[in-house]
Amino acid sequence: MGQPNPVAVLDKAVAILRAVAQEPASLADLVTRTDLPRATAHRLAVALEGHRLLRRTPAGTWAPGPALTELGHGSADLARVAGRHLATLRDASGESAQFYVREGGSRVCVAAAERAHGLRDTVPVGARLPMTAGSAAHALLAFAPPEDVTPLLPQASFTARTLLDVRRRGWAHSVAEREPGVASLSAPVRDPAGAVLGAVSISGPVERLGRRPSPEVVGAVLETAAAIARATG
């Protein structure tokens, strides 16, 4: 038996990636969109998922994975750019600042600037937090397709109306969703096409950050999100 043609395998893998580019796909959808045999489509999709080029949505369908964003935008560069701006945000707001990216049903902190003194909310780089609580989750989900959002809502500390409000005003705020006594304020960072690259966030005690954030603090978070977007092109 001859060895598989590596170029043909690559062509089939690219066909799988193209098939999920516009909207998530079940195995049946992949077969329909690519004309590949069911076993081949499944084998390649699982392999691509293992390399994080595809991801599973909460509904069980395949969607573009985080590695595609990392390859396209350079996650290390994005984290470095965010880190520089987070230090400025921390100094302006007086609160710890973080930058999150979404990975499936989680959000991962890829950059942080901690408040040096006093009571603070510490989120270490690499921390993986749920997409069902916290203002950063709101910011990451507000512009996501409904099939990515709807399955999360039954377990979420927020509602679809919350996400609509975030879309309308451009920032998110939460109180004690992720941890008692902690408030946070976040804004999405979007590329020129409107895709969400990540979310800028500040977090701290409710007593200091407030149940209604001041316009100055909201402005600082929004400006940081815009500055990171500009820096990443």
C-alpha positions in Angstrom: 0.0 0.0 0.0 1.4 3.4 -0.9 2.0 6.1 1.6 -0.5 9.0 1.8 0.4 12.0 -0.4 1.3 14.7 2.2 0.2 17.5 -0.2 -3.2 15.8 -0.6 -3.5 15.5 3.2 -2.6 19.2 3.5 -5.2 20.1 0.9 -7.9 18.2 2.9 -6.9 19.9 6.1 -7.1 23.3 4.5 -10.6 22.4 3.2 -11.6 21.6 6.8 -10.3 24.9 8.0 -12.1 26.8 5.2 -15.3 24.9 6.0 -15.5 26.3 9.5 -14.2 29.8 8.7 -17.7 31.3 8.3 -19.6 29.4 10.9 -19.0 26.4 13.2 -19.6 23.0 11.7 -20.7 19.6 13.0 -19.2 16.4 11.4 -22.1 16.2 9.1 -21.6 19.8 8.1 -17.9 19.1 7.4 -18.7 16.2 5.1 -21.3 18.3 3.2 -19.0 21.4 2.9 -15.8 19.5 1.9 -17.1 16.4 0.1 -14.6 14.4 2.2 -15.5 10.9 3.5 -16.9 11.0 7.0 -14.0 9.1 8.5 -11.4 11.3 6.8 -13.2 14.5 7.9 -13.4 13.3 11.5 -9.8 12.2 11.6 -8.5 15.5 10.2 -10.8 17.6 12.4 -9.6 15.8 15.6 -6.0 16.2 14.5 -6.5 20.0 13.8 -8.2 20.3 17.2 -5.2 18.7 18.8 -3.0 21.4 17.3 -5.5 24.1 18.5 -6.2 25.0 14.9 -9.8 24.0 15.5 -11.7 24.1 18.8 -15.0 22.6 20.0 -17.8 25.0 20.8 -20.0 24.3 23.8 -22.5 22.9 21.3 -20.0 20.3 20.2 -19.3 21.8 16.7 -15.9 22.7 15.4 -14.9 26.3 15.0 -11.6 28.1 14.2 -9.1 27.5 17.0 -7.0 29.9 19.1 -3.8 28.9 17.3 -5.1 30.5 14.1 -5.4 33.8 15.9 -2.0 33.3 17.4 -0.4 32.7 14.0 -2.3 35.6 12.5 -1.7 38.2 15.1 1.3 36.8 17.1 0.1 36.0 20.6 3.5 36.7 22.1 3.6 40.1 20.4 0.0 40.8 21.5 0.9 39.9 25.1 4.0 42.1 25.0 2.1 45.1 23.5 -0.8 44.6 26.0 1.7 44.4 28.9 3.2 47.8 28.1 -0.2 49.4 28.0 -1.5 47.6 31.1 1.2 49.3 33.2 -0.1 52.7 32.2 -3.7 51.6 32.9 -2.7 50.3 36.3 -1.0 53.6 37.2 -4.0 55.6 35.9 -6.7 53.6 37.6 -4.9 52.5 40.7 -6.1 48.9 40.1 -4.5 45.7 38.9 -4.9 45.3 35.1 -5.1 42.2 32.9 -5.4 41.2 29.3 -7.4 38.1 28.5 -7.8 36.0 25.3 -10.5 33.4 24.8 -9.7 29.7 24.4 -12.9 27.7 24.0 -14.9 27.8 27.2 -12.2 29.6 29.1 -10.4 32.9 29.1 -6.6 33.0 29.7 -4.7 35.9 31.2 -1.7 36.5 28.9 -0.5 39.8 30.4 -0.9 41.5 33.7 0.2 44.6 35.7 -0.4 44.2 39.4 -1.0 47.0 41.9 2.1 47.2 44.0 0.6 48.0 47.4 -2.6 47.6 49.3 -5.5 45.3 48.8 -5.6 44.0 45.2 -7.1 41.3 43.0 -4.2 39.2 41.7 -4.6 37.2 38.5 -1.3 35.6 37.4 -0.3 35.3 33.8 -1.4 31.9 32.5 -4.5 31.8 34.8 -7.5 30.2 33.1 -10.9 31.5 34.2 -14.4 30.6 33.1 -16.3 32.4 30.4 -19.4 32.4 32.5 -18.5 35.1 35.0 -16.7 38.4 35.1 -16.6 41.5 33.0 -13.8 40.2 30.8 -16.1 37.3 29.8 -18.8 39.8 29.0 -16.4 41.7 26.7 -15.1 38.6 25.0 -18.6 37.2 24.4 -20.5 40.4 23.5 -19.4 40.2 19.8 -19.3 36.4 19.5 -21.8 34.5 17.3 -24.9 33.3 19.0 -24.0 29.7 18.8 -20.9 30.4 20.9 -22.9 32.4 23.5 -26.2 30.6 23.9 -24.9 27.3 25.4 -23.0 29.3 28.1 -25.9 31.4 29.3 -27.7 28.8 31.5 -24.6 28.5 33.7 -23.6 32.2 33.4 -23.8 34.9 36.0 -25.0 37.3 33.3 -27.7 37.4 30.7 -28.1 38.0 27.0 -29.3 41.5 27.9 -26.0 42.1 29.7 -24.1 41.3 26.5 -26.4 43.5 24.4 -25.5 46.4 26.8 -21.8 45.7 26.3 -22.2 45.8 22.6 -24.1 49.1 22.8 -21.7 51.0 25.2 -18.4 49.2 24.4 -17.4 48.2 27.9 -18.4 45.7 30.6 -18.7 45.9 34.4 -19.3 43.2 37.0 -19.5 43.0 40.7 -18.8 39.8 42.7 -19.5 37.5 39.7 -16.2 35.7 39.8 -15.2 36.3 43.4 -17.1 37.9 46.4 -16.1 41.5 47.0 -14.3 41.9 43.7 -15.4 44.3 40.9 -14.0 44.5 37.4 -14.3 46.7 34.3 -13.3 45.5 30.8 -13.3 46.4 27.2 -12.8 44.3 24.1 -9.8 44.9 21.8 -10.8 44.4 18.2 -8.9 44.2 14.9 -9.8 46.4 11.9 -12.3 43.8 10.7 -14.1 43.9 14.1 -12.9 40.5 15.4 -12.2 40.4 19.1 -8.5 39.8 19.8 -8.9 39.9 23.6 -10.2 42.0 26.5 -8.5 44.6 28.7 -9.6 44.5 32.3 -9.0 46.1 35.7 -10.1 44.5 38.9 -10.1 45.3 42.6 -12.2 45.5 45.7 -15.8 46.7 45.2 -15.3 49.3 47.9 -12.5 51.0 45.8 -13.6 50.3 42.2 -17.2 50.9 43.0 -20.5 49.5 41.9 -20.8 52.2 39.2 -17.3 52.9 37.7 -16.4 56.6 37.3 -16.3 58.0 33.8 -12.5 58.6 34.3 -11.9 54.9 34.9 -14.1 53.8 32.1 -12.3 56.2 29.8 -8.9 54.8 30.8 -10.0 51.3 30.1 -11.4 52.2 26.7 -8.3 54.2 25.8 -6.1 51.3 26.7 -8.2 48.9 24.5 -7.9 51.4 21.6 -4.2 51.8 22.1 -3.6 48.1 22.0 -5.7 47.8 18.9 -3.7 50.5 17.2 -0.4 49.0 18.2 -1.4 45.6 16.8 -2.5 47.1 13.5 
